[in-house]
Coordinates of C-alpha atoms and ligand atoms in Angstrom, one line a residue:
M157 CA 17.7 -2.8 32.5
A158 CA 16.3 -6.3 32.5
D159 CA 16.3 -7.8 36.0
T160 CA 17.4 -11.4 35.7
L161 CA 15.3 -12.4 38.7
V162 CA 12.1 -11.6 36.9
E163 CA 11.2 -13.8 34.0
L164 CA 9.9 -11.9 31.0
V165 CA 7.4 -13.8 29.1
E166 CA 5.4 -13.2 25.9
G167 CA 2.7 -10.6 26.6
C168 CA 4.7 -8.6 29.1
R169 CA 4.7 -4.8 28.4
L170 CA 7.3 -2.4 29.4
P171 CA 9.1 0.7 28.0
V172 CA 11.8 -0.2 25.5
L173 CA 14.6 2.1 24.3
R174 CA 14.7 2.9 20.7
K175 CA 15.9 5.7 18.5
N176 CA 13.4 8.0 16.9
Q177 CA 13.6 9.5 13.4
E178 CA 15.8 12.3 14.7
N179 CA 18.1 9.6 16.2
E180 CA 17.1 10.6 19.7
D181 CA 16.4 8.1 22.5
E182 CA 12.8 7.4 23.4
W183 CA 11.1 4.8 25.6
P184 CA 7.8 3.8 24.1
L185 CA 5.7 1.1 25.7
A186 CA 6.3 -2.2 23.9
E187 CA 4.9 -5.7 24.2
I188 CA 7.2 -8.8 24.2
L189 CA 6.1 -11.1 21.4
S190 CA 8.8 -13.7 21.7
V191 CA 11.9 -14.6 23.8
K192 CA 15.0 -16.5 22.6
E193 CA 18.3 -17.4 24.0
V194 CA 21.5 -16.8 22.2
P195 CA 24.9 -17.7 23.7
G196 CA 25.3 -15.6 26.8
K197 CA 22.0 -13.7 26.8
K198 CA 18.4 -13.5 26.1
L199 CA 16.8 -11.6 23.2
Y200 CA 13.3 -10.2 23.2
Y201 CA 11.2 -9.6 20.1
V202 CA 9.1 -6.5 20.8
H203 CA 6.3 -4.6 19.3
Y204 CA 6.0 -0.9 20.1
I205 CA 2.4 -0.4 21.0
D206 CA 1.6 2.8 19.1
F207 CA 4.0 2.2 16.2
N208 CA 3.6 0.3 12.9
K209 CA 4.6 -3.4 13.1
R210 CA 7.5 -2.9 10.7
L211 CA 9.4 -1.3 13.6
D212 CA 9.1 -4.6 15.6
E213 CA 12.6 -5.9 16.5
W214 CA 14.8 -8.1 18.6
V215 CA 16.3 -6.2 21.5
T216 CA 18.9 -6.9 24.1
P217 CA 17.9 -6.8 27.9
D218 CA 19.7 -3.5 28.5
R219 CA 17.1 -1.8 26.4
L220 CA 14.2 -2.8 28.7
D221 CA 12.9 -0.6 31.5
M222 CA 12.0 -3.3 34.1
K223 CA 10.7 -0.7 36.6
K224 CA 7.6 -0.2 34.6
L225 CA 7.0 -3.9 33.7
Q226 CA 3.3 -5.0 33.3
F227 CA 2.5 -8.7 33.2
P228 CA 0.0 -10.0 30.7
K229 CA -3.5 -10.6 31.8
K230 CA -4.1 -14.3 32.5
E231 CA -7.2 -14.7 30.4
A232 CA -5.4 -13.4 27.4
K233 CA -3.2 -16.4 27.3
T234 CA -4.8 -19.0 25.1
P235 CA -2.4 -21.8 24.4
T236 CA -2.0 -22.8 20.8
K237 CA -0.8 -26.1 19.4
N238 CA 2.8 -25.0 19.5
G239 CA 2.5 -24.0 23.1
L240 CA 2.8 -20.3 22.4
P241 CA 0.2 -17.9 23.7
G242 CA -2.5 -17.2 21.2
S243 CA -4.6 -14.1 21.5
R244 CA -3.1 -11.3 23.4
P245 CA -4.2 -8.4 25.5
S246 CA -3.7 -6.2 22.6
S247 CA -3.1 -6.7 19.0
P248 CA -0.7 -4.5 17.1
D249 CA -3.1 -4.7 14.2
R250 CA -5.8 -3.3 16.3
D251 CA -3.5 -0.5 17.3
V252 CA -2.7 0.2 13.7
R253 CA -6.3 0.4 12.9
K254 CA -6.9 2.7 15.8
S255 CA -4.4 5.2 14.5
L256 CA -5.9 4.8 11.0
D257 CA -9.3 5.8 12.5
L258 CA -7.8 8.8 14.1
N259 CA -6.3 9.8 10.8
L260 CA -9.6 9.4 9.2
Q261 CA -11.4 11.4 11.8
S262 CA -9.2 14.3 11.0
A263 CA -9.6 13.6 7.3
S264 CA -13.3 13.9 7.6
A265 CA -13.3 16.8 10.0
P266 CA -16.1 19.2 9.4
S267 CA -15.4 22.0 7.1
R268 CA -14.6 25.4 8.5
G269 CA -18.1 26.6 8.3
K270 CA -19.9 29.2 6.3
T271 CA -16.9 31.2 5.1
L272 CA -17.5 33.4 2.2
P273 CA -15.7 32.5 -1.0
T274 CA -12.7 34.9 -1.1
P275 CA -11.4 35.2 -4.6
K276 CA -7.7 35.9 -4.6
R277 CA -4.9 35.5 -7.1
K278 CA -5.9 32.3 -8.7
A279 CA -7.9 31.6 -5.6
E280 CA -11.1 29.9 -6.6
S281 CA -14.1 28.8 -4.6
V282 CA -16.3 25.8 -5.0
S283 CA -19.6 25.1 -3.4
L284 CA -21.5 21.8 -3.4
T285 CA -24.8 23.2 -4.3
S286 CA -27.9 21.4 -3.3
Q287 CA -30.2 22.7 -5.9
G288 CA -33.1 22.5 -3.6
S289 CA -33.9 25.3 -1.1
A290 CA -33.0 23.4 2.1
A291 CA -29.5 24.2 3.3
P292 CA -28.2 21.0 4.8
S293 CA -24.8 21.0 6.5
V294 CA -22.0 19.4 4.6
P295 CA -22.9 15.7 4.6
S296 CA -20.6 13.5 6.6
L297 CA -19.2 11.5 3.7
P298 CA -17.6 8.1 4.1
S299 CA -13.9 8.1 3.4
S300 CA -13.1 5.2 1.1
A301 CA -10.2 4.4 3.4
E302 CA -12.5 3.8 6.3
A303 CA -13.4 0.2 5.5
P304 CA -12.4 -1.7 8.6
Q305 CA -11.7 -5.2 7.3
A306 CA -8.4 -6.6 5.8
S307 CA -8.3 -9.0 2.9
V308 CA -7.0 -9.0 -0.6
F309 CA -9.7 -11.2 -2.0
P310 CA -12.5 -11.1 -1.8
A311 CA -12.9 -7.7 -0.4
V312 CA -16.1 -7.0 1.5
V313 CA -16.9 -3.6 2.5
R314 CA -18.6 -1.3 0.2
E315 CA -19.3 2.2 1.3
S316 CA -22.5 3.9 0.6
F317 CA -23.1 7.5 0.2
S318 CA -25.1 8.9 3.1
N319 CA -27.3 11.0 1.0
K320 CA -27.7 9.7 -2.6
S321 CA -30.5 11.9 -3.8
R322 CA -28.7 15.1 -2.9
E323 CA -25.4 13.8 -4.3
E324 CA -26.9 13.6 -7.7
H325 CA -27.4 17.3 -7.7
E326 CA -24.3 18.4 -6.0
Q327 CA -22.1 20.6 -8.0
L328 CA -18.8 22.1 -7.5
T329 CA -19.0 25.7 -8.5
V330 CA -15.8 27.5 -9.0
A331 CA -16.6 31.2 -8.2
N332 CA -20.1 32.7 -9.9
G333 CA -21.3 30.7 -12.7
T334 CA -22.5 28.3 -15.3
T335 CA -22.0 24.6 -15.5
R336 CA -19.2 23.6 -17.8
R337 CA -18.5 20.1 -19.1
L338 CA -14.9 19.3 -19.1
V339 CA -13.1 17.1 -21.6
P340 CA -10.6 14.8 -20.2
S341 CA -7.7 16.6 -21.2
Q342 CA 5.3 -12.0 -13.5
P343 CA 11.8 -25.8 -14.2
G344 CA 14.2 -27.4 -13.9
R345 CA 16.0 -30.3 -12.1
K346 CA 16.1 -30.5 -8.3
R347 CA 19.3 -29.2 -6.9
K348 CA 19.4 -30.6 -3.3
N349 CA 22.3 -28.5 -2.3
C350 CA 20.4 -25.3 -3.2
G351 CA 17.6 -26.1 -0.8
T352 CA 15.1 -24.2 -2.9
D353 CA 14.8 -26.5 -5.8
E354 CA 13.5 -25.1 -8.9
D355 CA 10.5 -27.5 -9.1
S356 CA 9.3 -26.2 -5.8
Q357 CA 8.9 -22.8 -7.2
D358 CA 7.1 -24.0 -10.2
S359 CA 4.6 -26.2 -8.4
L360 CA 3.4 -25.6 -4.9
D361 CA 1.7 -28.9 -4.5
G362 CA 3.1 -30.0 -1.2
I363 CA 6.7 -30.3 -2.1
P364 CA 8.7 -30.0 1.2
S365 CA 10.6 -26.8 0.3
A366 CA 7.6 -25.1 -1.2
P367 CA 6.3 -22.1 0.7
R368 CA 4.2 -22.9 3.6
M369 CA 0.4 -23.0 3.0
T370 CA -0.3 -21.9 6.5
G371 CA -0.5 -18.6 8.3
S372 CA -1.1 -15.5 6.4
L373 CA -1.7 -17.5 3.2
V374 CA -5.1 -18.8 4.2
S375 CA -6.7 -16.8 6.9
D376 CA -7.0 -13.2 8.0
R377 CA -6.8 -14.6 11.6
S378 CA -3.2 -15.2 10.9
H379 CA -2.6 -11.9 12.6
D380 CA -3.3 -13.7 15.9
D381 CA -0.6 -16.3 15.1
I382 CA 2.6 -15.5 16.9
V383 CA 4.7 -16.9 14.0
T384 CA 3.2 -14.7 11.4
R385 CA 3.4 -11.7 13.6
M386 CA 7.2 -11.8 13.5
K387 CA 9.5 -11.0 10.6
N388 CA 11.1 -14.3 9.6
I389 CA 13.5 -13.2 6.9
D390 CA 16.5 -11.1 8.0
C391 CA 17.8 -9.9 4.6
I392 CA 17.0 -10.3 1.0
E393 CA 19.6 -9.7 -1.8
L394 CA 17.9 -8.6 -5.0
G395 CA 20.2 -7.5 -7.7
R396 CA 22.4 -4.7 -6.3
H397 CA 20.1 -4.2 -3.4
R398 CA 19.9 -5.6 0.1
L399 CA 16.4 -5.4 1.5
K400 CA 15.5 -5.6 5.2
P401 CA 11.9 -7.1 5.3
W402 CA 9.4 -5.3 7.4
Y403 CA 6.9 -8.2 8.0
F404 CA 6.5 -12.0 7.9
S405 CA 6.4 -13.7 4.5
P406 CA 5.7 -17.4 4.1
Y407 CA 9.0 -18.4 2.4
P408 CA 9.9 -22.0 3.1
Q409 CA 10.8 -22.5 6.8
E410 CA 14.3 -23.8 6.1
L411 CA 15.2 -20.5 4.5
T412 CA 14.2 -18.4 7.5
T413 CA 17.4 -19.2 9.4
L414 CA 19.7 -17.9 6.6
P415 CA 21.4 -14.6 7.1
I416 CA 20.6 -13.6 3.5
L417 CA 18.0 -15.0 1.1
Y418 CA 19.1 -14.5 -2.5
L419 CA 16.6 -13.6 -5.2
C420 CA 17.1 -13.6 -9.0
E421 CA 16.1 -10.0 -9.7
F422 CA 14.5 -10.9 -13.0
C423 CA 12.5 -14.1 -12.3
L424 CA 12.3 -13.5 -8.5
K425 CA 13.3 -17.2 -7.8
Y426 CA 14.6 -17.5 -4.3
L427 CA 17.9 -19.3 -3.5
K428 CA 19.7 -20.1 -0.3
S429 CA 23.2 -19.0 -1.2
L430 CA 25.1 -16.8 -3.5
K431 CA 26.6 -19.9 -5.2
C432 CA 23.1 -21.1 -6.0
L433 CA 22.2 -17.7 -7.3
Q434 CA 25.2 -17.6 -9.5
R435 CA 24.5 -21.0 -10.9
H436 CA 20.9 -20.0 -11.5
L437 CA 22.0 -16.8 -13.4
T438 CA 24.0 -18.9 -15.9
K439 CA 20.7 -20.5 -16.9
C440 CA 18.1 -17.8 -16.4
N441 CA 17.6 -15.9 -19.6
L442 CA 15.2 -13.3 -18.3
R443 CA 16.4 -9.7 -18.2
H444 CA 12.9 -8.3 -17.6
P445 CA 9.7 -9.4 -16.0
P446 CA 7.7 -11.9 -18.0
G447 CA 4.5 -10.7 -19.8
N448 CA 4.1 -7.8 -22.1
E449 CA 5.7 -4.4 -21.9
I450 CA 2.8 -2.1 -22.2
Y451 CA 4.5 1.2 -21.3
R452 CA 7.9 2.7 -21.9
K453 CA 9.1 6.2 -21.5
G454 CA 12.7 7.0 -20.9
T455 CA 14.0 4.3 -18.6
I456 CA 10.7 3.5 -17.0
S457 CA 8.7 0.5 -18.3
F458 CA 5.6 -1.4 -17.1
F459 CA 5.0 -5.1 -17.8
E460 CA 1.6 -6.7 -17.6
I461 CA 1.8 -10.2 -16.1
D462 CA -1.1 -12.6 -16.0
G463 CA -1.3 -14.4 -12.7
R464 CA -2.5 -17.5 -14.5
K465 CA 0.0 -17.6 -17.3
N466 CA 3.0 -16.7 -15.2
K467 CA 2.1 -18.4 -11.9
T468 CA 5.6 -19.0 -10.6
Y469 CA 6.7 -15.4 -11.2
S470 CA 3.5 -14.1 -9.7
Q471 CA 3.8 -16.2 -6.6
N472 CA 7.4 -15.2 -6.1
L473 CA 6.4 -11.6 -6.5
C474 CA 3.7 -12.0 -3.8
L475 CA 6.2 -13.6 -1.5
L476 CA 8.6 -10.7 -1.9
A477 CA 5.8 -8.2 -1.6
K478 CA 4.5 -9.7 1.6
C479 CA 7.8 -8.8 3.3
F480 CA 6.5 -5.2 3.1
L481 CA 2.8 -5.6 3.2
D482 CA 1.3 -6.4 6.6
H483 CA -2.4 -6.0 6.4
K484 CA -3.0 -8.0 3.2
T485 CA -3.7 -11.7 3.0
L486 CA -1.5 -13.6 0.6
Y487 CA -3.2 -16.1 -1.6
Y488 CA -1.5 -18.7 -3.8
D489 CA -4.2 -18.5 -6.3
T490 CA -2.8 -15.8 -8.5
D491 CA -5.1 -16.7 -11.4
P492 CA -7.6 -13.9 -10.8
F493 CA -5.0 -11.2 -10.8
L494 CA -2.9 -9.2 -13.2
F495 CA 0.4 -7.8 -12.0
Y496 CA 1.8 -4.5 -13.3
V497 CA 5.5 -4.4 -12.6
M498 CA 7.4 -1.2 -13.0
T499 CA 11.0 -1.4 -14.0
E500 CA 14.0 0.9 -14.5
Y501 CA 16.2 0.1 -17.5
D502 CA 20.0 0.1 -17.6
S503 CA 22.6 -1.9 -19.6
K504 CA 22.1 -5.0 -17.4
G505 CA 18.3 -5.1 -17.8
F506 CA 14.9 -4.0 -16.6
H507 CA 15.2 -3.8 -12.8
I508 CA 12.0 -4.1 -10.7
V509 CA 11.2 -0.9 -8.8
G510 CA 7.6 -1.7 -7.7
Y511 CA 4.3 -3.2 -8.8
F512 CA 0.7 -3.3 -8.2
S513 CA -1.7 -6.2 -8.6
K514 CA -5.2 -5.9 -9.9
E515 CA -8.2 -8.2 -10.0
K516 CA -9.2 -9.2 -13.5
E517 CA -12.7 -8.5 -12.5
S518 CA -13.7 -6.5 -9.5
T519 CA -17.3 -6.1 -8.4
E520 CA -16.1 -3.4 -6.0
D521 CA -14.5 -1.2 -8.6
Y522 CA -11.0 -1.9 -7.2
N523 CA -8.3 -0.9 -9.7
V524 CA -5.5 -1.9 -7.3
A525 CA -5.3 -4.8 -4.9
C526 CA -1.7 -4.5 -3.5
I527 CA 0.8 -1.8 -4.3
L528 CA 4.4 -1.6 -3.4
T529 CA 7.5 0.4 -4.1
L530 CA 10.6 -1.6 -3.1
P531 CA 12.3 0.1 -0.1
P532 CA 15.4 1.3 -1.9
Y533 CA 13.2 3.3 -4.3
Q534 CA 10.7 4.7 -1.8
R535 CA 10.0 8.3 -1.2
R536 CA 11.2 9.3 -4.7
G537 CA 7.8 9.6 -6.4
Y538 CA 7.6 6.0 -7.7
G539 CA 4.6 5.2 -5.5
K540 CA 2.6 8.1 -7.0
L541 CA 3.8 7.0 -10.5
L542 CA 2.3 3.5 -9.8
I543 CA -0.9 5.0 -8.6
E544 CA -1.1 7.4 -11.6
F545 CA -0.5 4.4 -13.9
S546 CA -3.4 2.5 -12.2
Y547 CA -5.7 5.3 -13.0
E548 CA -4.5 5.6 -16.6
L549 CA -5.5 1.9 -17.0
S550 CA -8.9 2.7 -15.6
K551 CA -9.3 5.6 -18.0
V552 CA -8.6 3.3 -20.9
E553 CA -11.2 0.9 -19.5
G554 CA -13.6 3.8 -19.2
K555 CA -14.1 3.1 -15.5
T556 CA -13.6 4.7 -12.2
G557 CA -11.5 2.8 -9.7
T558 CA -10.4 2.7 -6.1
P559 CA -7.7 0.9 -4.2
E560 CA -8.6 -2.2 -2.2
K561 CA -9.1 -1.5 1.5
P562 CA -7.8 -1.1 4.0
L563 CA -4.9 1.0 3.0
S564 CA -1.7 0.8 5.0
D565 CA -0.5 4.0 6.7
L566 CA 1.9 4.7 3.8
G567 CA -0.7 3.7 1.3
L568 CA -3.1 6.2 2.7
L569 CA -0.5 9.0 2.6
S570 CA 0.4 8.2 -1.0
Y571 CA -3.2 8.0 -2.2
R572 CA -4.2 11.1 -0.4
S573 CA -1.3 13.0 -1.9
Y574 CA -2.2 11.6 -5.4
W575 CA -5.9 12.4 -5.1
S576 CA -5.3 15.9 -3.8
Q577 CA -2.9 16.8 -6.5
T578 CA -5.1 15.3 -9.2
I579 CA -8.2 17.0 -8.1
L580 CA -6.5 20.4 -7.5
E581 CA -5.0 20.2 -11.0
I582 CA -8.6 19.9 -12.4
L583 CA -10.0 22.7 -10.2
M584 CA -7.2 25.1 -11.0
D585 CA -7.5 24.4 -14.7
L586 CA -11.1 25.4 -14.8
K587 CA -11.7 28.5 -16.9
S588 CA -14.6 30.7 -16.2
D589 CA -16.9 31.8 -19.0
N590 CA -17.9 35.5 -19.0
G591 CA -16.1 36.1 -15.8
E592 CA -18.5 33.8 -14.1
R593 CA -17.6 31.3 -11.5
P594 CA -16.9 28.0 -13.3
Q595 CA -18.8 24.9 -12.2
I596 CA -18.0 21.3 -12.1
T597 CA -19.7 18.3 -10.6
I598 CA -18.2 15.5 -8.5
N599 CA -19.2 13.1 -11.2
E600 CA -17.3 15.1 -13.7
I601 CA -14.2 15.2 -11.6
S602 CA -14.6 11.4 -11.2
E603 CA -15.1 10.9 -14.9
I604 CA -12.1 12.9 -15.9
T605 CA -9.7 11.4 -13.3
S606 CA -11.2 7.9 -13.0
V607 CA -11.0 8.4 -9.3
K608 CA -14.0 6.9 -7.6
K609 CA -16.5 9.4 -6.5
E610 CA -16.2 8.5 -2.8
D611 CA -12.5 9.2 -3.0
V612 CA -13.1 12.6 -4.7
I613 CA -15.4 13.5 -1.9
S614 CA -13.2 12.3 0.9
T615 CA -10.3 14.3 -0.7
L616 CA -12.3 17.5 -0.9
Q617 CA -13.1 17.0 2.8
Y618 CA -9.6 16.2 3.7
L619 CA -8.4 19.3 2.0
N620 CA -11.1 21.1 3.9
L621 CA -12.2 22.9 0.7
I622 CA -15.9 22.6 1.1
N623 CA -17.9 25.4 2.5
Y624 CA -21.6 26.0 2.5
Y625 CA -22.9 29.4 1.5
K626 CA -26.3 30.7 0.6
G627 CA -27.7 27.3 -0.4
Q628 CA -24.6 26.4 -2.3
Y629 CA -21.6 24.2 -1.6
I630 CA -18.6 26.2 -2.6
L631 CA -15.0 25.0 -2.8
T632 CA -12.7 27.7 -1.8
L633 CA -9.1 27.4 -3.1
S634 CA -7.2 29.5 -0.7
E635 CA -3.9 31.1 -1.7
D636 CA -2.1 28.7 0.7
I637 CA -3.7 25.7 -1.1
V638 CA -2.8 27.1 -4.5
D639 CA 0.7 27.9 -3.6
G640 CA 1.2 24.6 -1.8
H641 CA -0.1 22.8 -4.8
E642 CA 2.1 24.6 -7.2
R643 CA 5.2 23.9 -5.1
A644 CA 4.3 20.2 -4.9
M645 CA 3.7 19.9 -8.6
Q646 CA 7.1 21.5 -9.4
K647 CA 8.7 18.7 -7.4
R648 CA 6.6 16.0 -9.1
H649 CA 9.0 15.1 -11.9
L650 CA 7.9 11.5 -12.5
R651 CA 4.7 11.4 -14.5
I652 CA 2.9 8.9 -16.7
D653 CA 2.7 9.9 -20.3
P654 CA -0.6 8.3 -21.6
K655 CA 0.8 8.4 -25.2
C656 CA 3.3 5.8 -24.2
L657 CA 0.7 3.4 -22.9
H658 CA -0.2 0.5 -25.2
F659 CA -2.9 -1.2 -23.4
T660 CA -6.1 -3.0 -24.6
P661 CA -8.4 -4.0 -21.8
K662 CA -9.8 -7.5 -21.9
D663 CA -13.3 -8.4 -21.0
W664 CA -12.5 -11.1 -18.5
S665 CA -16.2 -11.8 -17.9
K666 CA -16.5 -13.2 -21.4
R667 CA -13.5 -15.6 -21.0
G668 CA -15.2 -18.0 -18.7
K669 CA -12.2 -19.1 -16.8
W670 CA -9.3 -16.6 -16.4
Ligands
LIG1129 N1 6.7 8.9 5.7 C1 6.0 10.0 5.4 N2 5.5 10.2 4.2 C2 5.7 9.3 3.2 C3 6.4 8.1 3.5 C4 7.0 8.0 4.8 N3 7.7 6.9 5.1 N4 6.5 7.4 2.4 C5 5.8 8.0 1.4 N5 5.3 9.2 2.0 C6 4.5 10.2 1.3 C7 5.4 11.1 0.4 O1 5.8 12.2 1.2 C8 4.5 11.4 -0.7 O2 3.7 12.5 -0.4 P1 4.0 13.9 -1.1 O3 4.4 13.7 -2.5 O4 2.8 14.6 -0.9 O5 5.2 14.5 -0.2 C9 3.6 10.3 -0.9 O6 3.6 9.6 0.4 C10 4.0 9.3 -2.0 O7 5.4 9.2 -2.0 P2 6.1 8.4 -3.2 O8 7.5 8.6 -3.1 O9 5.4 8.6 -4.5 O10 5.7 6.9 -2.7 P3 6.7 5.7 -2.5 O11 7.4 5.3 -3.7 O12 7.4 5.9 -1.2 O13 5.6 4.5 -2.3 C11 4.1 3.2 -1.0 C12 4.5 4.6 -1.4 C13 3.8 2.3 -2.3 C14 2.9 3.2 -0.2 C15 5.3 2.6 -0.3 O14 5.5 3.3 0.9 C16 5.2 1.1 0.0 O15 5.5 0.3 -0.9 N6 4.9 0.8 1.3 C17 4.9 -0.6 1.7 C18 3.7 -1.3 1.1 C19 2.4 -0.6 1.3 O16 2.1 -0.1 2.4 N7 1.6 -0.4 0.3 C20 0.3 0.2 0.3 C21 -0.7 -0.7 0.9 S1 -2.3 -0.3 0.5 C22 -2.7 -1.2 -0.9 O17 -2.0 -2.1 -1.2 C23 -4.0 -0.8 -1.7
LIG1130 ZN1 16.1 -15.9 -12.7

């Protein structure tokens, strides 16, 4: 319980009561990020130290364990222009990164050692064979998810393979044999009473109610800014859904005090009241995202939106997405990006489910900048469907691709799962000639799947498939792996059908300006 005699200030740490996933009480250590007075009591905005920032929340004093209160270290209090403390003893972002590192350590844990390939029912073994005589240990390969720096654009870190010459010769051999080549089987008049006039969303040149050009819009250091560290929108109504934002998004300041922000689910325009939304809907003719529908199968469609041609839509999409993306910097220059919006169709129209953005040109082989499944649709396979679609685009482009780093915790889970299933599908479909162990190279897996080589390698390591035996790297597919994969694939109902994709890649480098 909060002791009214002690003044809790920003930076204080203490255990705070919360419910865990099983709805049980727990008292994790939390840091107070902000304090506000509401009639009759104080409220504290807390960040749980070892938890993702999306769980940050306002809590009442009765949830604070004052007995274990730690005051902030003095030197950590750097005043900012608004008088709020600046840098802090610890940054939640740093904490997130730490847990990511841990994940990655386990992801790149050494393989089990020199275990013999043990062929079982469908069990296959692969070995990375250095064709020389030396028998190096399995190289410590960089996981593509390891890049430490956050930014949408430009992205900076490029991993290098620790042992290029050997890599060229590495081969995945699936139990006794010969090398086989595989064939790749997002205007109008001002309406003062609506606050968010339509012009403001069409032009962002300093119009008062335009989104703020500060904070996470312009600098990665925004993470140190107390304002951008707190969620500012309480609730968004989007079509038939009410969304609870996870993170700060730079919607116009005057909209942050509203209990509900209303969005047109088709053009994503933001409005301050239901009345304003209803008036907007009488004029808005869109029933699907702008741009071209480049994929349709069943009720699932994908629309390709040029960030330059449909700037307002793209910016509104970014504002919505930022509510659920913490580690990415939001830029108002959407020109260099394409947006692929996935929708689900019903008689009322094409409803947005999720999207990913993609740079028109990427020197880093990025095929996804930001990816999002809207919360009401999460954990139903749509994330992997978006990922699968991004790789189908790369296949048509004839390129390999990788998502921009760093990945969020949920992004990492989803990509790992996608990569694992994609690679295991390939390995298990390998047929042996003459009863000999089939072989495949990392390059071949990468070419067939369009998954960047580094991600193929990190996945093989994550799955702990790589063993070294008698001068050869062998991948052993244990019965557990095979069974687990088969069970997972049975549950994976949502798949992209490449035949339904109508996409012609453009050579953006030849267009001068996007
Ligand atoms: N807890 C545990 N596992 C999860 C969770 C969760 N909350 N959410 C997804 N997963 C796992 C699923 O179990 C699944 O793995 P499995 O099939 O092996 O069981 C895998 O992740 C993918 O699940 P999907 O249902 O296909 O993905 P979903 O539709 O939930 O979307 C996404 C995943 C896009 C990452 C979503 O969580 C999201 O939008 N998060 C917020 C934004 C974000 O973090 N985006 C990624 C940033 S990285 C980048 O932009 C490049
Ligand atoms: Zn609209």
